[in-house]
């Protein structure tokens, strides 16, 4: 079975020298630079074989950072989830793309780019996936100014109510 | 009639019957009819459904002891309406007991905040000085609009209403030509009597009436208790209800 | 790791240039507003770019503005063919986030509703697949005839046929009557007759076999690496069913099998779905037989979760709840900051991710196959675009 | 020995009712004009008959397919939806006729006209009943095959002229399909010519007096192949790749609307009727039928009128009275020849609609493969079988031709089914 997060951290640090991992309430926080190393190690070592990236999401914490979170499971050993988290600056968040490791990340990374503006280096074709291409801005960020902001704030200027 | 010499499929019969790991799985998904007759089998099924829709056909199929198929399932709408169950819900309506101004809603606006698409708009009845007007001992809404073109009849307003003032209706013929005024149902179009509620949803209204009855009984008891001790002895401990 | 093959260049001697055709977004058989920009060399597909977002309502941003309970009606609109399993997914995620206990009878009703939804979805999808192949609606209308019976069950339990908004954290919104349970037992007893007739109509039909076998073959390792889940994955032979892997809700109590295919082409996906329907019927029989009579169906606090949604403030933290929806792994990732409204609400939609390898499957096939392959992937645009 | 499948019944009065009506009508004219007038009358009959047949074929198809799908089909416009074709026609008339810009306007207009005209031309040669063929050509069969191949030009012209990707794709598929299905279609008819020795359709029908050709081994296989090729030439399921709605939206007639689209629709349905009519003529004994007394027909129709739920009482009474009168009038006559012809044709039309209600569509390359690799060799084998059937006496000839045919079919299926890529196995794991 998969070992708890602490042992996972220590074994990973033994396997990959020069790796600084921290654990925040059972989530492995990985520095952006070493993400691909950790990912490949988790996927290829026989003990883990986390070959299935179930979910990839970006979370916006306005003033200081944007986090990208990865939920990994193993279809071979049927164990899971190992949760990786990467913390990126808010101005120009870039991280290595996981598509070479898990092909499933392709659309989810494009969605994170489209809605949050997180750039993924090495992604085969990083384009907007849900919005139309000429759309400016990243709609899911907390500080995104909606065109008719008041409709969002709840006073129903938009609805037919007089 | 015509044994169709149809196209040869991608795999031939003999190679499939090789053994496989667990017994029953070998036959799963393989052909059971000989090559070329699968098409005929499909045609016989549609023919059986076809004859099953005619009375003469059904009699014939019963004669040949064949499965009669499902017959005609269409409901010709304007003449015959589909019977909906009691819990069928469409747009909400406001409940009043007896006369139209004795409505249960006290304009507390909980449903306005909780409504996911924000389509309920309530303005409380206030006199010129701005203090709420009371009728039947309760405040009441001056206007209570539900924008029916936005409402998705999700019943959350009924769940969160502490006064059982709003219930779900089951009339679904609301088509009209304009999206503006007609689709915003104002207070008197929303108001319907409690008898109507009991007629369309018997068991649900029974639960609501029981709860209302219990609450009224508690209020009467408390009111009676509050009124009674004044003449007898002020400050005597009220009987815990 | 299978990298994406380079698009096949037209190597035929005849120098014909590539014809770019827009299949969609308004197209009779793309299951909603989905667009495929296909480059054709004659009839064969050389390049295929899926393009969607036409139905993007940003359900995740709306959910950040309303309470947890208020976003349940929106989940009905995600995968509008199976609204019960969408509610189930969000309820599992919220229960994991807020640590809410679930009543015994509520669990049984949830499993019954989820398996009925699996029947509805697989029946409808097989009908649509035949419609894409050109059958003039007959299999689809047989499928819809059976689906209506189950939708009437949903209506008499939750109030609405497709937008049920019925499952709540802690249990279900309203209890089901015994009469409803008998009706459900009748329909479950009647269903195998329809499945046999449907299989006799389709499985041995030479034209159906000719159009589906060895079309859109999906290799096993590409499927795993592309995070494909659901019947599409099991058709390639990978045994991964979240009902068995996670054992969420009370699924470990029922004994049922997970059907697996071998080649992973359109026929395997069709037949794995048929076998899955038969397994769902087994689960339904067991669940309908021993559903407990006594225990209240709502959360032990006794009042429906819906009554006071604003007082439901989960502790600060993150939770990822996932279930086996008929289309694959449906996951809800919730981040709460202590207020009644979620800080971040992300939906892991199976249809969205199962489309990743649509181009790999279609390369080299004909235009007619691309439509059939899309039909076998079984996408619903409400879930793809969210 | 009147074989069950034959019936040289004597010509009753009801049988020749149309012929005698025509001669009565023409008796008023001076002798010199009679031949011209009879041609005009026949043209008039065909001009009236063809649209009516087309309209009520659409009604029949929608009703039959609806009943196969457990639903009613059109029943709002008129009793049992009988006015539906009229309302469709009116709708088509007042729909705007959109021509895509950049389309070749002349070709865009010409294509539907060129599609309908051969379909109507075919009606000239159909022998509806005993000496009721509009024109008794002695090369009727040749005429039939020649005229029915014009429609591929029209379809390609329509597809090419509307300058849209979908219609060009549809047009390219059509030409390939119609050409590859004409070859086995023609070859399957060769056996009939070989046996009867004449090309005239009336001659062929008379040759089937004692035995319908479908009752012979080669005739059965020939009928199936001719029917399938007819279905393919009319672009109907399971061969309706050119107008495949699911991927080509409408194939060659995507860009047509209004009356032009109605003409395409008319061409398709007229050719459907023509294919069924010619299969009946060539293989099912045309207007031949066993000597069944006429009152059975009137009895069946009276029963249907009485049990019809929606007919008002007055209509029911009138109908039953009419049937009774007909029975009394033609008491001793057998069933007329044109009723035999129409029942057989409409049975085949039912089979064609039955195909459409059940089967999915064959892909383009499978379509071609089926025609060239399966039907074509089968027709050649069929010709050999027919030769053997004619040459040897009764028991030996039939047995020999049946064995040749069975061996041929088995061999072709064996040749055409390739090695499966990998064994397909399903497993129920836990």
mmCIF file of C-alpha atoms in Angstrom, chain D residues 104-369:
data_model
loop_
_atom_site.group_PDB
_atom_site.id
_atom_site.type_symbol
_atom_site.label_atom_id
_atom_site.label_comp_id
_atom_site.label_asym_id
_atom_site.label_seq_id
_atom_site.Cartn_x
_atom_site.Cartn_y
_atom_site.Cartn_z
ATOM 1 C CA UNK D 104 -23.379 27.937 -60.569
ATOM 2 C CA UNK D 105 -27.022 29.096 -60.772
ATOM 3 C CA UNK D 106 -27.894 27.331 -64.027
ATOM 4 C CA UNK D 107 -26.489 23.955 -62.932
ATOM 5 C CA UNK D 108 -28.009 24.418 -59.490
ATOM 6 C CA UNK D 109 -31.450 24.744 -61.118
ATOM 7 C CA UNK D 110 -30.877 22.107 -63.818
ATOM 8 C CA UNK D 111 -29.706 19.308 -61.502
ATOM 9 C CA UNK D 112 -33.039 18.525 -59.747
ATOM 10 C CA UNK D 113 -34.905 18.720 -63.062
ATOM 11 C CA UNK D 114 -32.432 16.282 -64.579
ATOM 12 C CA UNK D 115 -32.902 14.005 -61.563
ATOM 13 C CA UNK D 116 -36.703 13.887 -61.797
ATOM 14 C CA UNK D 117 -37.116 13.447 -65.552
ATOM 15 C CA UNK D 118 -35.492 9.955 -65.853
ATOM 16 C CA UNK D 119 -37.510 8.838 -62.826
ATOM 17 C CA UNK D 120 -40.732 9.764 -64.609
ATOM 18 C CA UNK D 121 -39.482 8.380 -67.947
ATOM 19 C CA UNK D 122 -39.213 4.962 -66.324
ATOM 20 C CA UNK D 123 -42.973 4.909 -65.804
ATOM 21 C CA UNK D 124 -43.524 4.690 -69.569
ATOM 22 C CA UNK D 125 -42.316 1.114 -69.658
ATOM 23 C CA UNK D 126 -43.796 -0.354 -66.427
ATOM 24 C CA UNK D 127 -46.460 -3.016 -67.326
ATOM 25 C CA UNK D 128 -49.044 -2.171 -64.626
ATOM 26 C CA UNK D 129 -51.460 -4.856 -65.809
ATOM 27 C CA UNK D 130 -52.439 -7.066 -68.769
ATOM 28 C CA UNK D 131 -51.849 -4.840 -71.867
ATOM 29 C CA UNK D 132 -51.749 -1.797 -69.557
ATOM 30 C CA UNK D 133 -48.119 -0.832 -70.200
ATOM 31 C CA UNK D 134 -48.014 2.755 -71.475
ATOM 32 C CA UNK D 135 -45.563 1.795 -74.213
ATOM 33 C CA UNK D 136 -44.856 -1.836 -75.010
ATOM 34 C CA UNK D 137 -41.241 -1.431 -76.237
ATOM 35 C CA UNK D 138 -39.634 -4.578 -77.477
ATOM 36 C CA UNK D 139 -36.376 -3.279 -75.909
ATOM 37 C CA UNK D 140 -38.065 -2.259 -72.633
ATOM 38 C CA UNK D 141 -35.349 -3.757 -70.425
ATOM 39 C CA UNK D 142 -32.561 -1.919 -72.287
ATOM 40 C CA UNK D 143 -34.540 1.328 -71.992
ATOM 41 C CA UNK D 144 -34.968 0.750 -68.250
ATOM 42 C CA UNK D 145 -31.245 0.229 -67.623
ATOM 43 C CA UNK D 146 -30.222 3.196 -69.783
ATOM 44 C CA UNK D 147 -32.640 5.702 -68.293
ATOM 45 C CA UNK D 148 -31.980 4.732 -64.671
ATOM 46 C CA UNK D 149 -28.257 5.534 -65.036
ATOM 47 C CA UNK D 150 -28.879 9.219 -65.870
ATOM 48 C CA UNK D 151 -29.573 10.048 -62.219
ATOM 49 C CA UNK D 152 -25.878 9.770 -61.294
ATOM 50 C CA UNK D 153 -25.123 12.715 -63.648
ATOM 51 C CA UNK D 154 -27.855 14.764 -62.029
ATOM 52 C CA UNK D 155 -26.665 14.054 -58.489
ATOM 53 C CA UNK D 156 -23.060 14.905 -59.285
ATOM 54 C CA UNK D 157 -24.188 18.065 -61.094
ATOM 55 C CA UNK D 158 -26.237 19.068 -58.040
ATOM 56 C CA UNK D 159 -23.404 18.348 -55.622
ATOM 57 C CA UNK D 160 -20.776 20.142 -57.681
ATOM 58 C CA UNK D 161 -22.962 23.158 -58.458
ATOM 59 C CA UNK D 162 -23.715 24.020 -54.841
ATOM 60 C CA UNK D 163 -20.044 24.674 -54.080
ATOM 61 C CA UNK D 164 -20.092 23.446 -50.494
ATOM 62 C CA UNK D 165 -17.643 20.987 -49.028
ATOM 63 C CA UNK D 166 -20.336 18.626 -47.807
ATOM 64 C CA UNK D 167 -22.088 18.422 -51.172
ATOM 65 C CA UNK D 168 -18.830 17.931 -53.090
ATOM 66 C CA UNK D 169 -17.952 15.036 -50.791
ATOM 67 C CA UNK D 170 -21.483 13.659 -51.195
ATOM 68 C CA UNK D 171 -21.319 14.014 -54.985
ATOM 69 C CA UNK D 172 -17.972 12.224 -55.226
ATOM 70 C CA UNK D 173 -19.346 9.336 -53.167
ATOM 71 C CA UNK D 174 -22.501 9.141 -55.298
ATOM 72 C CA UNK D 175 -20.730 8.692 -58.597
ATOM 73 C CA UNK D 176 -18.548 5.937 -57.165
ATOM 74 C CA UNK D 177 -21.521 4.162 -55.582
ATOM 75 C CA UNK D 178 -23.978 4.303 -58.481
ATOM 76 C CA UNK D 179 -21.428 3.153 -61.042
ATOM 77 C CA UNK D 180 -20.220 0.259 -58.927
ATOM 78 C CA UNK D 181 -23.805 -0.899 -58.261
ATOM 79 C CA UNK D 182 -24.955 -0.631 -61.853
ATOM 80 C CA UNK D 183 -22.578 -3.351 -62.995
ATOM 81 C CA UNK D 184 -23.962 -6.185 -60.784
ATOM 82 C CA UNK D 185 -27.492 -4.765 -61.331
ATOM 83 C CA UNK D 186 -27.233 -5.173 -65.097
ATOM 84 C CA UNK D 187 -25.521 -8.538 -64.901
ATOM 85 C CA UNK D 188 -28.192 -9.937 -62.604
ATOM 86 C CA UNK D 189 -30.781 -9.087 -65.282
ATOM 87 C CA UNK D 190 -28.779 -10.963 -67.952
ATOM 88 C CA UNK D 191 -30.084 -14.262 -66.561
ATOM 89 C CA UNK D 192 -33.693 -13.179 -67.180
ATOM 90 C CA UNK D 193 -32.886 -12.178 -70.753
ATOM 91 C CA UNK D 194 -31.083 -15.464 -71.259
ATOM 92 C CA UNK D 195 -34.060 -17.507 -70.106
ATOM 93 C CA UNK D 196 -36.889 -15.549 -71.732
ATOM 94 C CA UNK D 197 -34.977 -14.614 -74.862
ATOM 95 C CA UNK D 198 -36.775 -11.238 -75.139
ATOM 96 C CA UNK D 199 -36.072 -7.734 -73.901
ATOM 97 C CA UNK D 200 -39.705 -6.669 -73.839
ATOM 98 C CA UNK D 201 -41.005 -6.421 -70.301
ATOM 99 C CA UNK D 202 -44.462 -7.634 -71.292
ATOM 100 C CA UNK D 203 -42.822 -10.650 -72.906
ATOM 101 C CA UNK D 204 -40.895 -11.380 -69.728
ATOM 102 C CA UNK D 205 -44.068 -11.201 -67.639
ATOM 103 C CA UNK D 206 -45.857 -13.565 -70.004
ATOM 104 C CA UNK D 207 -42.895 -15.955 -69.860
ATOM 105 C CA UNK D 208 -43.476 -16.231 -66.124
ATOM 106 C CA UNK D 209 -47.030 -17.453 -66.647
ATOM 107 C CA UNK D 210 -46.394 -20.952 -65.330
ATOM 108 C CA UNK D 211 -43.458 -20.251 -62.991
ATOM 109 C CA UNK D 212 -42.336 -16.952 -61.428
ATOM 110 C CA UNK D 213 -38.617 -16.540 -61.859
ATOM 111 C CA UNK D 214 -38.132 -16.048 -58.111
ATOM 112 C CA UNK D 215 -39.179 -19.678 -57.656
ATOM 113 C CA UNK D 216 -36.031 -20.782 -59.513
ATOM 114 C CA UNK D 217 -32.648 -20.903 -57.713
ATOM 115 C CA UNK D 218 -30.945 -18.466 -60.115
ATOM 116 C CA UNK D 219 -34.044 -16.248 -60.107
ATOM 117 C CA UNK D 220 -34.035 -15.976 -56.325
ATOM 118 C CA UNK D 221 -30.371 -14.924 -56.171
ATOM 119 C CA UNK D 222 -30.867 -12.640 -59.194
ATOM 120 C CA UNK D 223 -33.883 -10.998 -57.562
ATOM 121 C CA UNK D 224 -31.979 -10.342 -54.328
ATOM 122 C CA UNK D 225 -29.009 -8.855 -56.177
ATOM 123 C CA UNK D 226 -31.173 -6.722 -58.493
ATOM 124 C CA UNK D 227 -33.173 -5.475 -55.506
ATOM 125 C CA UNK D 228 -30.025 -4.615 -53.513
ATOM 126 C CA UNK D 229 -28.501 -2.813 -56.495
ATOM 127 C CA UNK D 230 -31.771 -0.939 -56.929
ATOM 128 C CA UNK D 231 -31.649 0.130 -53.256
ATOM 129 C CA UNK D 232 -28.060 1.280 -53.736
ATOM 130 C CA UNK D 233 -28.863 3.212 -56.910
ATOM 131 C CA UNK D 234 -31.657 5.069 -55.145
ATOM 132 C CA UNK D 235 -29.235 5.951 -52.279
ATOM 133 C CA UNK D 236 -31.412 4.418 -49.589
ATOM 134 C CA UNK D 237 -30.290 2.771 -46.379
ATOM 135 C CA UNK D 238 -28.158 0.691 -45.945
ATOM 136 C CA UNK D 239 -26.420 2.273 -48.915
ATOM 137 C CA UNK D 240 -27.302 5.942 -48.313
ATOM 138 C CA UNK D 241 -23.740 7.153 -47.947
ATOM 139 C CA UNK D 242 -24.097 10.111 -50.387
ATOM 140 C CA UNK D 243 -26.773 11.812 -48.300
ATOM 141 C CA UNK D 244 -25.503 10.578 -44.939
ATOM 142 C CA UNK D 245 -27.057 12.986 -42.502
ATOM 143 C CA UNK D 246 -24.802 12.020 -39.628
ATOM 144 C CA UNK D 247 -21.595 13.170 -41.250
ATOM 145 C CA UNK D 248 -22.347 15.004 -44.477
ATOM 146 C CA UNK D 249 -25.392 16.842 -43.126
ATOM 147 C CA UNK D 250 -27.305 16.263 -46.344
ATOM 148 C CA UNK D 251 -24.808 15.120 -48.900
ATOM 149 C CA UNK D 252 -25.481 16.421 -52.361
ATOM 150 C CA UNK D 253 -28.758 18.152 -51.472
ATOM 151 C CA UNK D 254 -27.447 20.080 -48.443
ATOM 152 C CA UNK D 255 -27.695 23.416 -50.245
ATOM 153 C CA UNK D 256 -31.145 22.843 -51.693
ATOM 154 C CA UNK D 257 -34.332 24.185 -50.223
ATOM 155 C CA UNK D 258 -37.893 24.871 -51.316
ATOM 156 C CA UNK D 259 -39.242 23.323 -54.504
ATOM 157 C CA UNK D 260 -35.816 22.180 -55.737
ATOM 158 C CA UNK D 261 -35.378 20.072 -52.625
ATOM 159 C CA UNK D 262 -38.881 18.685 -53.194
ATOM 160 C CA UNK D 263 -37.785 17.661 -56.699
ATOM 161 C CA UNK D 264 -34.809 15.743 -55.273
ATOM 162 C CA UNK D 265 -37.162 14.067 -52.837
ATOM 163 C CA UNK D 266 -39.577 13.249 -55.678
ATOM 164 C CA UNK D 267 -36.794 11.756 -57.776
ATOM 165 C CA UNK D 268 -35.727 9.498 -54.927
ATOM 166 C CA UNK D 269 -39.200 8.217 -54.202
ATOM 167 C CA UNK D 270 -40.190 7.751 -57.844
ATOM 168 C CA UNK D 271 -37.059 5.704 -58.397
ATOM 169 C CA UNK D 272 -37.853 3.689 -55.270
ATOM 170 C CA UNK D 273 -41.237 2.825 -56.743
ATOM 171 C CA UNK D 274 -39.663 2.111 -60.140
ATOM 172 C CA UNK D 275 -37.057 -0.277 -58.649
ATOM 173 C CA UNK D 276 -39.780 -2.175 -56.795
ATOM 174 C CA UNK D 277 -41.970 -2.234 -59.918
ATOM 175 C CA UNK D 278 -39.162 -3.614 -62.079
ATOM 176 C CA UNK D 279 -38.172 -6.242 -59.529
ATOM 177 C CA UNK D 280 -41.796 -7.359 -59.526
ATOM 178 C CA UNK D 281 -41.903 -7.378 -63.321
ATOM 179 C CA UNK D 282 -38.647 -9.273 -63.794
ATOM 180 C CA UNK D 283 -38.747 -11.786 -60.976
ATOM 181 C CA UNK D 284 -42.112 -11.808 -59.194
ATOM 182 C CA UNK D 285 -44.284 -12.475 -62.204
ATOM 183 C CA UNK D 286 -45.505 -8.897 -62.853
ATOM 184 C CA UNK D 287 -49.298 -8.931 -63.031
ATOM 185 C CA UNK D 288 -49.559 -12.711 -63.024
ATOM 186 C CA UNK D 289 -51.405 -14.186 -60.082
ATOM 187 C CA UNK D 290 -53.394 -17.321 -59.175
ATOM 188 C CA UNK D 291 -57.117 -17.288 -60.021
ATOM 189 C CA UNK D 292 -58.394 -15.868 -56.732
ATOM 190 C CA UNK D 293 -62.025 -14.668 -56.874
ATOM 191 C CA UNK D 294 -62.489 -10.900 -56.753
ATOM 192 C CA UNK D 295 -64.774 -10.857 -53.708
ATOM 193 C CA UNK D 296 -61.856 -11.701 -51.422
ATOM 194 C CA UNK D 297 -60.313 -8.312 -52.263
ATOM 195 C CA UNK D 298 -63.553 -6.430 -51.588
ATOM 196 C CA UNK D 299 -64.163 -8.446 -48.397
ATOM 197 C CA UNK D 300 -60.691 -7.584 -47.012
ATOM 198 C CA UNK D 301 -61.049 -3.890 -47.827
ATOM 199 C CA UNK D 302 -64.556 -3.775 -46.340
ATOM 200 C CA UNK D 303 -63.219 -5.345 -43.134
ATOM 201 C CA UNK D 304 -60.447 -2.761 -42.966
ATOM 202 C CA UNK D 305 -62.917 0.092 -43.475
ATOM 203 C CA UNK D 306 -65.207 -1.188 -40.731
ATOM 204 C CA UNK D 307 -62.433 -1.685 -38.173
ATOM 205 C CA UNK D 308 -60.881 1.750 -38.853
ATOM 206 C CA UNK D 309 -61.288 3.685 -35.585
ATOM 207 C CA UNK D 310 -61.053 7.224 -36.869
ATOM 208 C CA UNK D 311 -63.368 7.011 -39.895
ATOM 209 C CA UNK D 312 -66.733 8.736 -39.335
ATOM 210 C CA UNK D 313 -69.790 6.476 -39.534
ATOM 211 C CA UNK D 314 -71.005 7.995 -42.810
ATOM 212 C CA UNK D 315 -67.676 7.265 -44.532
ATOM 213 C CA UNK D 316 -67.743 3.709 -43.187
ATOM 214 C CA UNK D 317 -71.260 3.107 -44.465
ATOM 215 C CA UNK D 318 -70.437 4.544 -47.908
ATOM 216 C CA UNK D 319 -67.270 2.427 -48.127
ATOM 217 C CA UNK D 320 -68.996 -0.818 -47.244
ATOM 218 C CA UNK D 321 -71.809 -0.053 -49.694
ATOM 219 C CA UNK D 322 -69.265 0.571 -52.485
ATOM 220 C CA UNK D 323 -67.481 -2.706 -51.752
ATOM 221 C CA UNK D 324 -70.767 -4.601 -51.745
ATOM 222 C CA UNK D 325 -71.712 -3.062 -55.085
ATOM 223 C CA UNK D 326 -68.334 -3.998 -56.617
ATOM 224 C CA UNK D 327 -68.693 -7.564 -55.370
ATOM 225 C CA UNK D 328 -72.139 -7.926 -56.941
ATOM 226 C CA UNK D 329 -71.030 -6.296 -60.207
ATOM 227 C CA UNK D 330 -67.961 -8.469 -60.760
ATOM 228 C CA UNK D 331 -69.085 -11.629 -58.989
ATOM 229 C CA UNK D 332 -67.433 -14.227 -61.214
ATOM 230 C CA UNK D 333 -64.296 -12.312 -62.146
ATOM 231 C CA UNK D 334 -60.837 -13.259 -60.763
ATOM 232 C CA UNK D 335 -58.636 -10.682 -59.031
ATOM 233 C CA UNK D 336 -57.591 -8.163 -61.725
ATOM 234 C CA UNK D 337 -53.977 -8.114 -62.946
ATOM 235 C CA UNK D 338 -53.208 -4.530 -61.878
ATOM 236 C CA UNK D 339 -54.166 -5.344 -58.258
ATOM 237 C CA UNK D 340 -51.658 -8.206 -58.281
ATOM 238 C CA UNK D 341 -48.991 -5.912 -59.657
ATOM 239 C CA UNK D 342 -49.647 -3.153 -57.104
ATOM 240 C CA UNK D 343 -49.716 -5.516 -54.093
ATOM 241 C CA UNK D 344 -46.405 -7.124 -55.066
ATOM 242 C CA UNK D 345 -44.808 -3.718 -55.713
ATOM 243 C CA UNK D 346 -45.999 -2.248 -52.449
ATOM 244 C CA UNK D 347 -44.802 -5.366 -50.606
ATOM 245 C CA UNK D 348 -41.340 -4.660 -51.993
ATOM 246 C CA UNK D 349 -41.713 -1.002 -51.028
ATOM 247 C CA UNK D 350 -42.472 -2.233 -47.499
ATOM 248 C CA UNK D 351 -39.206 -4.227 -47.572
ATOM 249 C CA UNK D 352 -37.275 -1.129 -48.675
ATOM 250 C CA UNK D 353 -38.785 0.952 -45.868
ATOM 251 C CA UNK D 354 -38.113 -1.956 -43.532
ATOM 252 C CA UNK D 355 -34.425 -1.741 -44.483
ATOM 253 C CA UNK D 356 -34.473 1.954 -43.678
ATOM 254 C CA UNK D 357 -36.081 1.337 -40.310
ATOM 255 C CA UNK D 358 -33.563 -1.252 -39.199
ATOM 256 C CA UNK D 359 -30.105 -0.922 -40.642
ATOM 257 C CA UNK D 360 -27.266 1.500 -40.027
ATOM 258 C CA UNK D 361 -25.257 2.718 -42.986
ATOM 259 C CA UNK D 362 -22.367 1.000 -44.708
ATOM 260 C CA UNK D 363 -19.142 2.962 -44.945
ATOM 261 C CA UNK D 364 -17.991 4.042 -48.414
ATOM 262 C CA UNK D 365 -15.172 1.556 -48.856
ATOM 263 C CA UNK D 366 -17.264 -1.327 -47.469
ATOM 264 C CA UNK D 367 -19.994 -0.271 -49.924
ATOM 265 C CA UNK D 368 -17.608 -0.522 -52.854
ATOM 266 C CA UNK D 369 -16.074 -3.724 -51.572
#
